[in-house]
Tab-separated table of C-alpha atoms and ligand atoms in Angstrom:
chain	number	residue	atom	x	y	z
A	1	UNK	CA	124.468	172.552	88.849
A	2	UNK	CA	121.708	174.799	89.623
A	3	UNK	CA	121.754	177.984	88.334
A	4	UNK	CA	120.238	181.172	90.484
A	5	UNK	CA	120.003	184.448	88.772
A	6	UNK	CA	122.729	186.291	90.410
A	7	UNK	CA	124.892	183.117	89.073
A	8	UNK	CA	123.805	184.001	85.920
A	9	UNK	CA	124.589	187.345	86.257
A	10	UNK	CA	127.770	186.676	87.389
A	11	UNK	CA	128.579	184.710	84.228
A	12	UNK	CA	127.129	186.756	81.767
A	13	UNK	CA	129.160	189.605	82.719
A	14	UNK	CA	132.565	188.255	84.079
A	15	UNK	CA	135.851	188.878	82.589
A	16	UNK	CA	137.589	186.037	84.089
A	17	UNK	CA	138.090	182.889	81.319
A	18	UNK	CA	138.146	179.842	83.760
A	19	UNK	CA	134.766	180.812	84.634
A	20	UNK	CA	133.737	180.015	81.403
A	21	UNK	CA	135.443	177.115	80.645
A	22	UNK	CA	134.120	175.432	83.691
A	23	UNK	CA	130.693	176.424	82.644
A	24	UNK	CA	131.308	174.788	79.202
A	25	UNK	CA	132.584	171.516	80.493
A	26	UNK	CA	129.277	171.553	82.687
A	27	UNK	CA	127.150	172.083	79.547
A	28	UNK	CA	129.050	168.847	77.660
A	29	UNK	CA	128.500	167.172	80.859
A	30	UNK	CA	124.691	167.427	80.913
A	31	UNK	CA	124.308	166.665	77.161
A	32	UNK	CA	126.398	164.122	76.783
A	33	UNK	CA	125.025	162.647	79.531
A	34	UNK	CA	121.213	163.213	77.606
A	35	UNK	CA	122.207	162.702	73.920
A	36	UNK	CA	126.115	161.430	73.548
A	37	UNK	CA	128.798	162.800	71.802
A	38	UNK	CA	126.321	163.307	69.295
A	39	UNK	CA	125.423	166.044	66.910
A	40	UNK	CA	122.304	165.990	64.961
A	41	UNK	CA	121.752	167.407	61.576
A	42	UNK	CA	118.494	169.394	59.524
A	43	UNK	CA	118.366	169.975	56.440
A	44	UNK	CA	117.709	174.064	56.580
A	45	UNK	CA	115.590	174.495	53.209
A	46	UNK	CA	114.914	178.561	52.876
A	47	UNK	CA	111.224	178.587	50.936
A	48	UNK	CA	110.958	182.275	50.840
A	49	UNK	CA	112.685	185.668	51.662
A	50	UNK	CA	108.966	187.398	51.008
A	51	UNK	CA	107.676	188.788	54.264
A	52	UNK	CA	104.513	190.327	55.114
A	53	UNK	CA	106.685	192.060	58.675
A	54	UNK	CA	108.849	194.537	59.113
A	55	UNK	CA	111.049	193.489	62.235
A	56	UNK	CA	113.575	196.161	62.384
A	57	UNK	CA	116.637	194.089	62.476
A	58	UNK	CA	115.838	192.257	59.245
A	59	UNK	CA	116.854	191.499	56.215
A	60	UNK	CA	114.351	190.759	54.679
A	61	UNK	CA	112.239	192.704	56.235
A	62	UNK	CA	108.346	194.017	54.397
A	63	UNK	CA	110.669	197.465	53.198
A	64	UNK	CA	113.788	196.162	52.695
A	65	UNK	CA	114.623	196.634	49.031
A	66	UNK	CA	116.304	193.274	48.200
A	67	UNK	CA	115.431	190.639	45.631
A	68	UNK	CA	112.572	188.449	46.240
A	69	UNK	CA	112.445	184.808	45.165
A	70	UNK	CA	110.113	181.678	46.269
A	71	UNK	CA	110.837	178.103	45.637
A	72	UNK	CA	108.027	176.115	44.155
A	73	UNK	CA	106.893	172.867	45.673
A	74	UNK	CA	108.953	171.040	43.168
A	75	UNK	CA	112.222	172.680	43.976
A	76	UNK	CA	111.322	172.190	47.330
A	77	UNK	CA	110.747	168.555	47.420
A	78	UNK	CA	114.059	168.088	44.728
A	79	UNK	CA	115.643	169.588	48.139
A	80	UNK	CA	114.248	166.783	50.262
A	81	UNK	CA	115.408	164.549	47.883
A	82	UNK	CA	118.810	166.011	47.658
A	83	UNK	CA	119.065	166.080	51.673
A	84	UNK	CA	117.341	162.113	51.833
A	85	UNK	CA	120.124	160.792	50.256
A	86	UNK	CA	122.760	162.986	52.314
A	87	UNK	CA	121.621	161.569	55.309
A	88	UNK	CA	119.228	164.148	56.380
A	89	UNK	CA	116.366	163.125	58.427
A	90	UNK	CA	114.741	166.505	59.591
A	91	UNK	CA	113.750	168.976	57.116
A	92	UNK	CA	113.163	172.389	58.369
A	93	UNK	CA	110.660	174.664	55.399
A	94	UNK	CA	111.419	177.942	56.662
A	95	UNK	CA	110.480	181.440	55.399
A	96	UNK	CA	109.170	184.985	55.610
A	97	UNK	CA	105.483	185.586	56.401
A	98	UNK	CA	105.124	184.713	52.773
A	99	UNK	CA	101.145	184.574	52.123
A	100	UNK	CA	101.862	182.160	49.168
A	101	UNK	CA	102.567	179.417	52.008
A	102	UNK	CA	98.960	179.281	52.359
A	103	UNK	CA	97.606	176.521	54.784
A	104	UNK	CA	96.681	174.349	51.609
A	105	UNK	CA	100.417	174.873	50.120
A	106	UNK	CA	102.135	174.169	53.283
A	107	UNK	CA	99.984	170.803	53.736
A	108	UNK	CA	99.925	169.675	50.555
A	109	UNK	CA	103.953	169.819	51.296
A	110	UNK	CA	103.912	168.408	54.356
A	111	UNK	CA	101.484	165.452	53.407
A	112	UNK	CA	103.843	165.091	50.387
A	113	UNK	CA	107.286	164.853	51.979
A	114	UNK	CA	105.759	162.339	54.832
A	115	UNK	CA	104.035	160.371	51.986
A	116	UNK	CA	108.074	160.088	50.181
A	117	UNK	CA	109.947	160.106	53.454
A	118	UNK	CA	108.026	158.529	56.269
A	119	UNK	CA	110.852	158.484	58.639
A	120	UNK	CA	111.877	161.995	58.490
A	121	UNK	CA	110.615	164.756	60.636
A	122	UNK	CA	109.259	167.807	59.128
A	123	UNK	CA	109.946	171.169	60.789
A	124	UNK	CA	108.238	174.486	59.826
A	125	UNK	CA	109.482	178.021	60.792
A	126	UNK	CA	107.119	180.052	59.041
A	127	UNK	CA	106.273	182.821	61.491
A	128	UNK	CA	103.393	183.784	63.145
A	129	UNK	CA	100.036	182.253	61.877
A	130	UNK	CA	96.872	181.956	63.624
A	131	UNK	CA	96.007	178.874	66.158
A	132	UNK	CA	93.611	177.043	63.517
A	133	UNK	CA	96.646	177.092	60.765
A	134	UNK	CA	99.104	175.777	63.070
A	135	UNK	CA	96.671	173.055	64.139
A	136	UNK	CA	95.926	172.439	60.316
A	137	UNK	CA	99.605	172.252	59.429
A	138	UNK	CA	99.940	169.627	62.783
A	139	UNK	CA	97.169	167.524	61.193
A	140	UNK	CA	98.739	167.430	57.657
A	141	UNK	CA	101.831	165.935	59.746
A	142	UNK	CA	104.187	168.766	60.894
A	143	UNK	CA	106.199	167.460	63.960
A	144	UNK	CA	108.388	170.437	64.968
A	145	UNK	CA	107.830	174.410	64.722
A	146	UNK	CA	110.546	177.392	65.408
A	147	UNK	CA	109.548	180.241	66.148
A	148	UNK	CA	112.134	182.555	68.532
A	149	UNK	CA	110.422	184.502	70.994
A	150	UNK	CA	112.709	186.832	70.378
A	151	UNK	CA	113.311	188.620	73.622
A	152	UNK	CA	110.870	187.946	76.920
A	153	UNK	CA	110.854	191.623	77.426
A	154	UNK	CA	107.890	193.478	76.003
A	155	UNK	CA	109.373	196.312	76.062
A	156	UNK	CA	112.535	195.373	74.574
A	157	UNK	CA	110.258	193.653	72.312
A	158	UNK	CA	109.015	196.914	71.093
A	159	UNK	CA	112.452	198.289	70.517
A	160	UNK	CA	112.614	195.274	67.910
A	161	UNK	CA	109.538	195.297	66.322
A	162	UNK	CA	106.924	197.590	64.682
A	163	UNK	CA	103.754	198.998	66.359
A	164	UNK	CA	101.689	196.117	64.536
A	165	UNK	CA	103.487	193.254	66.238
A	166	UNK	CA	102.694	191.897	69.113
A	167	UNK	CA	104.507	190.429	72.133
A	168	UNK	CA	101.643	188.968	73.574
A	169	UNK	CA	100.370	187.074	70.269
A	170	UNK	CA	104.080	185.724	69.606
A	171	UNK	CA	103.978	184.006	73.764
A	172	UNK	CA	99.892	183.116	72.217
A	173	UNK	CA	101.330	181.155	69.312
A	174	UNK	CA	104.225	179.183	71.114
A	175	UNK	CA	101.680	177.982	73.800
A	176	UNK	CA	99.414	177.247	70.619
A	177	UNK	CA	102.201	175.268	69.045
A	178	UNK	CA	103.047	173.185	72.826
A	179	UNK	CA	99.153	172.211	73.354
A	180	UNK	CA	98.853	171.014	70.093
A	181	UNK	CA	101.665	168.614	70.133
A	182	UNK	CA	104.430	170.146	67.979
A	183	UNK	CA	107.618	169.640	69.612
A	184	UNK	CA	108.718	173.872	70.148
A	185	UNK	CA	111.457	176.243	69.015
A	186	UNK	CA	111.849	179.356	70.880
A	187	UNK	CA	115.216	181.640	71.138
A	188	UNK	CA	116.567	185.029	70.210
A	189	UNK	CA	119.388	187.018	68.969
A	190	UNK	CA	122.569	187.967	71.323
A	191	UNK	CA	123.437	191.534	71.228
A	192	UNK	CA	120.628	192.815	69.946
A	193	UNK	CA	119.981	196.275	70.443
A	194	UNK	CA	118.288	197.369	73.458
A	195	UNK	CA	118.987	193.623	75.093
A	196	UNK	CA	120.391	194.409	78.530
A	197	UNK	CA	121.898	191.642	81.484
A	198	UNK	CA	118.073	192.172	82.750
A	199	UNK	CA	116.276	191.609	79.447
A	200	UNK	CA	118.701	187.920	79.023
A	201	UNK	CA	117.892	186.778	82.168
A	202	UNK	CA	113.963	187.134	81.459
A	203	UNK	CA	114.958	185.511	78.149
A	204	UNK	CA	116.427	182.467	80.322
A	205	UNK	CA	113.869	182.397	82.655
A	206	UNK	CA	111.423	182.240	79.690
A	207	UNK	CA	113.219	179.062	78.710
A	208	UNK	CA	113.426	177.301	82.104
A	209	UNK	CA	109.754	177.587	82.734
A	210	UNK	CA	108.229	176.838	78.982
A	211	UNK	CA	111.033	174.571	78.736
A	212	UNK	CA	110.284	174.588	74.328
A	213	UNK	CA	112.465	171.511	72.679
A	214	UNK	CA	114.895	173.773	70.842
A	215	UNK	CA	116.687	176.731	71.501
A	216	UNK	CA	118.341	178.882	68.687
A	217	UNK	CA	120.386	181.484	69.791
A	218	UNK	CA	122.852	183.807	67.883
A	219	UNK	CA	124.483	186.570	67.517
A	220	UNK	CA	122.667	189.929	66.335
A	221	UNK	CA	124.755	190.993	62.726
A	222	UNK	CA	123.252	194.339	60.919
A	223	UNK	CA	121.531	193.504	57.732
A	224	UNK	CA	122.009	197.088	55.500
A	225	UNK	CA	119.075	198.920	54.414
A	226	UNK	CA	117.509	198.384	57.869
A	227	UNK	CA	117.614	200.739	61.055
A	228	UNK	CA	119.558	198.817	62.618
A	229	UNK	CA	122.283	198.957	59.864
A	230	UNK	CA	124.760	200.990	61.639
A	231	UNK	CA	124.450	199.005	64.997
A	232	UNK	CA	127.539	197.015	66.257
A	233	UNK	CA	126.918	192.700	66.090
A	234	UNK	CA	126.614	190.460	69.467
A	235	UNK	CA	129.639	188.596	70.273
A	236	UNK	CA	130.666	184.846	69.741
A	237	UNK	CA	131.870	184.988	73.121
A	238	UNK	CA	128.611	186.096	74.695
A	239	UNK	CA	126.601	183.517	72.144
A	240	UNK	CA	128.803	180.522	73.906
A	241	UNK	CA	128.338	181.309	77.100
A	242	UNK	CA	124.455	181.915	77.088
A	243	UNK	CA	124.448	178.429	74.755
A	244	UNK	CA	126.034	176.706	77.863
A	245	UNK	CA	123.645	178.268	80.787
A	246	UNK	CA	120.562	177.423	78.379
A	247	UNK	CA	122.380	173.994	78.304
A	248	UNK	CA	122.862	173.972	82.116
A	249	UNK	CA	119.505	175.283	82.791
A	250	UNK	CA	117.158	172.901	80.324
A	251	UNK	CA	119.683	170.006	79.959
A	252	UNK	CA	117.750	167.720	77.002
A	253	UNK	CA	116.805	170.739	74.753
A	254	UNK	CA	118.276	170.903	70.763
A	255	UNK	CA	120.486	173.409	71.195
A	256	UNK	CA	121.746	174.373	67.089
A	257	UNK	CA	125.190	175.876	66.037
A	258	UNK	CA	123.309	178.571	64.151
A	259	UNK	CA	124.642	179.936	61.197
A	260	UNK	CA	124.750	183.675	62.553
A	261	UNK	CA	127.913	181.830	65.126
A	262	UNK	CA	129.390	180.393	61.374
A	263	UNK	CA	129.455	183.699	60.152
A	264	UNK	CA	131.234	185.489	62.681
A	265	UNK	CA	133.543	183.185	63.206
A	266	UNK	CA	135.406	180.625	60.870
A	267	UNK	CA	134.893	177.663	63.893
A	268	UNK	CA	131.688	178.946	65.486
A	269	UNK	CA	129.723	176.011	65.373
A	270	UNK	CA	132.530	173.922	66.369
A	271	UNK	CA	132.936	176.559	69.618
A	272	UNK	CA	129.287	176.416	69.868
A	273	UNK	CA	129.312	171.963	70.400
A	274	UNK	CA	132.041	172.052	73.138
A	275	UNK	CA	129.711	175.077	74.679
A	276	UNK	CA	126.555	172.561	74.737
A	277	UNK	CA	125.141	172.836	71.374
A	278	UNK	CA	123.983	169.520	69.664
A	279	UNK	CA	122.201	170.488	66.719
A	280	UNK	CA	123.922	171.697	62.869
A	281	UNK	CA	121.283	172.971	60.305
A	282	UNK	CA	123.461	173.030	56.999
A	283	UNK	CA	121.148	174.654	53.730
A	284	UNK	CA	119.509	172.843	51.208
A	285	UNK	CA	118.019	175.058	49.280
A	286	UNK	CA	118.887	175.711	46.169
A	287	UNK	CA	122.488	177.216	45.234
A	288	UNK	CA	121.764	180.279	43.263
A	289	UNK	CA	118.885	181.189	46.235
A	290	UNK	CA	121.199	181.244	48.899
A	291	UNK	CA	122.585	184.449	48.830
A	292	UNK	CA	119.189	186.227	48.319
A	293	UNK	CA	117.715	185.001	51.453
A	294	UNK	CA	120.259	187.534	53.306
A	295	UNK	CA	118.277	187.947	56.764
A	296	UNK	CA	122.093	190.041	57.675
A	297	UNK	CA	125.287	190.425	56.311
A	298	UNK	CA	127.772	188.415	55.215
A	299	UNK	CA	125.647	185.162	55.750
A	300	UNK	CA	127.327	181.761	54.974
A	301	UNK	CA	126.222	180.232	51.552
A	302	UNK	CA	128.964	178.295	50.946
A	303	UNK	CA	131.745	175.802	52.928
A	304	UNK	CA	129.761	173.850	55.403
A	305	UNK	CA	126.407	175.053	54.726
A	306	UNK	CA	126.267	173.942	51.712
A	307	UNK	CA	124.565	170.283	51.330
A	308	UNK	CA	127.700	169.349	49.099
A	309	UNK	CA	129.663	170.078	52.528
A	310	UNK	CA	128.124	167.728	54.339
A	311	UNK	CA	131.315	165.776	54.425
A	312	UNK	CA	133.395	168.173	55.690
A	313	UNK	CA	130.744	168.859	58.890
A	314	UNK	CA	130.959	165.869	59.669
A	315	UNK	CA	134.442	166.059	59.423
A	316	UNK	CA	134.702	168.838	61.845
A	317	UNK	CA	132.318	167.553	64.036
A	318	UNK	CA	134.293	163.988	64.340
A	319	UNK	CA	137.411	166.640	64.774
A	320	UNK	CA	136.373	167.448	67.837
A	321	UNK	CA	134.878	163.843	69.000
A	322	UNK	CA	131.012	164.225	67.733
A	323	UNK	CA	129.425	161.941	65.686
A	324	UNK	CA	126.544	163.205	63.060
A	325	UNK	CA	124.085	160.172	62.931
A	326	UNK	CA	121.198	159.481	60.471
A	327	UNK	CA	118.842	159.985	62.606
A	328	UNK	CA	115.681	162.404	63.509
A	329	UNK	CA	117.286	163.600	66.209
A	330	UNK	CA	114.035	163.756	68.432
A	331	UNK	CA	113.922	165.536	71.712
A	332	UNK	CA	114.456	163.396	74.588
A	333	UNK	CA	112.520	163.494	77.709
B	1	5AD	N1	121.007	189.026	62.863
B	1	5AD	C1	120.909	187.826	63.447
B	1	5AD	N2	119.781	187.100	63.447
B	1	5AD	C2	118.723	187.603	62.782
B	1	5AD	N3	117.476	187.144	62.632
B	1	5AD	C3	116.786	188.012	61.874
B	1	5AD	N4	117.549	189.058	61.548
B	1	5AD	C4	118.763	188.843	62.122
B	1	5AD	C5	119.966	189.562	62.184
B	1	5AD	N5	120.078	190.758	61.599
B	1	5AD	C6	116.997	185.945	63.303
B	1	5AD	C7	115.751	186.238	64.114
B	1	5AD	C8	114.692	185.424	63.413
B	1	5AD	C9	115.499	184.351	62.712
B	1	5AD	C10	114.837	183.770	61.512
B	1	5AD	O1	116.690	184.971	62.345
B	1	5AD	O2	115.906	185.813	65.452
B	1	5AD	O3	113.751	184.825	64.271
């Protein structure tokens, strides 16, 4: 199926169901076709809720007036350790724009859990750092980096972001990221204000030309104490069908359940795998951090992604006819 933009436009703002559940079947289709009936798990392992940005849908956001925490390289490696034995074979470090995570931390990390766990990947989602840092971090070992685009409007991009940020330097670092080998997350939130039927189908056009490995998508959810507090959440039902076009359009990307889906809905991420998602990223970190690194409301800390819930995932998963192999879970060309 080939996908013009009036198609798209068509799907993204019909009302009628069977268009949708045709589209789904066509997005299990493709990946099964790619990857199998196969799900693929990281081990999500939050190393900071300190951020040097101010991104105005945020949580934790440079003014937001929440409680900060870091996790030390020990608590951070007792996570890989935790998530080894679970069955976890990607571990994904991801923070604020934490200044801590200098170059020399983040290495000495990497180097470390590719020293203890040679068969794991390691994926960072750190934010924005400059082209010699990523290619540092590469060196020390890094296979995989996430970093949404957020919207492939700049002028919606400006809606979402402060003066100081930059469109253009976000598109800079994910071509960074592609030419020096890291396999590449992009994505964005659904329903986030200002994002229009025009602005989503530069966002998909974004991701059929740079094509990046993974693709996280969610739904927007006001964080308090930001300004977009007051503003109303994106819809599961949007999130699903956008999963399965991004399926349909870029057939072998990682396309995760996100936890933003889990949150608004009590079987998002199952919804999300029979719309064309193959990729679960329950939390690792630490138990009594969870709750702090609060990015919006209402996150999930507990049930499935917890680490101890592993079971139950991949309970649900088999549920609804996916296996969750030990395994990378590498992209596939
Ligand atoms: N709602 C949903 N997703 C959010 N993110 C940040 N704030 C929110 C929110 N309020 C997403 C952004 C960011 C990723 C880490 O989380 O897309 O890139």
């Amino acid at each position: 199926m080939n996908l013009s933009s009036s198609e798209i436009r068509r799907l993204l703002t019909t009302s009628d169901p069977t268009a949708f559940d045709e589209l789904a079947a066509e997005a299990r289709r493709l990946r099964d076709a790619v990857y199998g009936r196969r799900v693929f798990m990281r081990g999500l392992i939050e190393v900071s809720n300190h951020c040097r940005n101010n991104c105005l849908y945020c949580g934790i956001r440079r003014d937001a007036r929440c409680r900060r925490y870091r996790l030390s390289v020990e608590q951070i490696m007792e996570c890989c350790r935790v998530g080894y034995g679970l069955g976890f074979r990607t571990f994904v470090l991801q923070g604020g724009e934490d200044g801590w995570f200098s170059d020399e931390v983040v290495c000495g990390l990497v180097r470390e859990m590719k020293v203890q766990y040679p068969d794991c990947a390691v994926t960072l989602s750190l934010g924005e750092r400059g082209r010699e840092s990523f290619a540092r971090l590469r060196e020390a070992g890094a296979d995989r980096y996430l970093l949404r685009h957020e919207t492939a409007d700049a002028r919606h991009y400006a809606m979402l972001h402060p003066a100081e940020m930059s469109f253009t330097h976000r598109m800079e670092c994910l071509h960074d990221l592609r030419e020096l080998g890291y396999q590449v997350g992009a994505g964005f939130m659904v329903g986030s204000p200002g994002q229009t039927v025009e602005t989503l189908l530069e966002d998909l056009a974004f991701i059929a030309d740079f094509r990046p490995e993974m693709v996280g998508i969610g739904p927007f959810i006001p964080a308090d104490g930001t300004p977009f507090e007051h503003e109303p959440a994106g819809s599961v039902e949007a999130t699903l069908r956008l999963l399965a076009i991004i399926r349909i359009l870029h057939p072998q990307v990682l396309l995760p359940a996100t936890t933003a889906l889990g949150t608004l809905h009590p079987t998002g991420r199952e919804r999300a795998v029979e719309a064309g998602a193959n990729v679960v990223m329950p939390n690792l970190s630490p138990q009594d951090t969870r709750a702090l690194y609060s990015i919006y409301n209402n996150k999930l800390a507990t049930g499935s992604e917890a680490a101890e819930s592993v079971a139950d995932l991949r309970l649900r998963m088999q549920a609804i006819g996916y296996e969750v192999p030990v395994d990378r879970g590498d992209f596939k060309t």
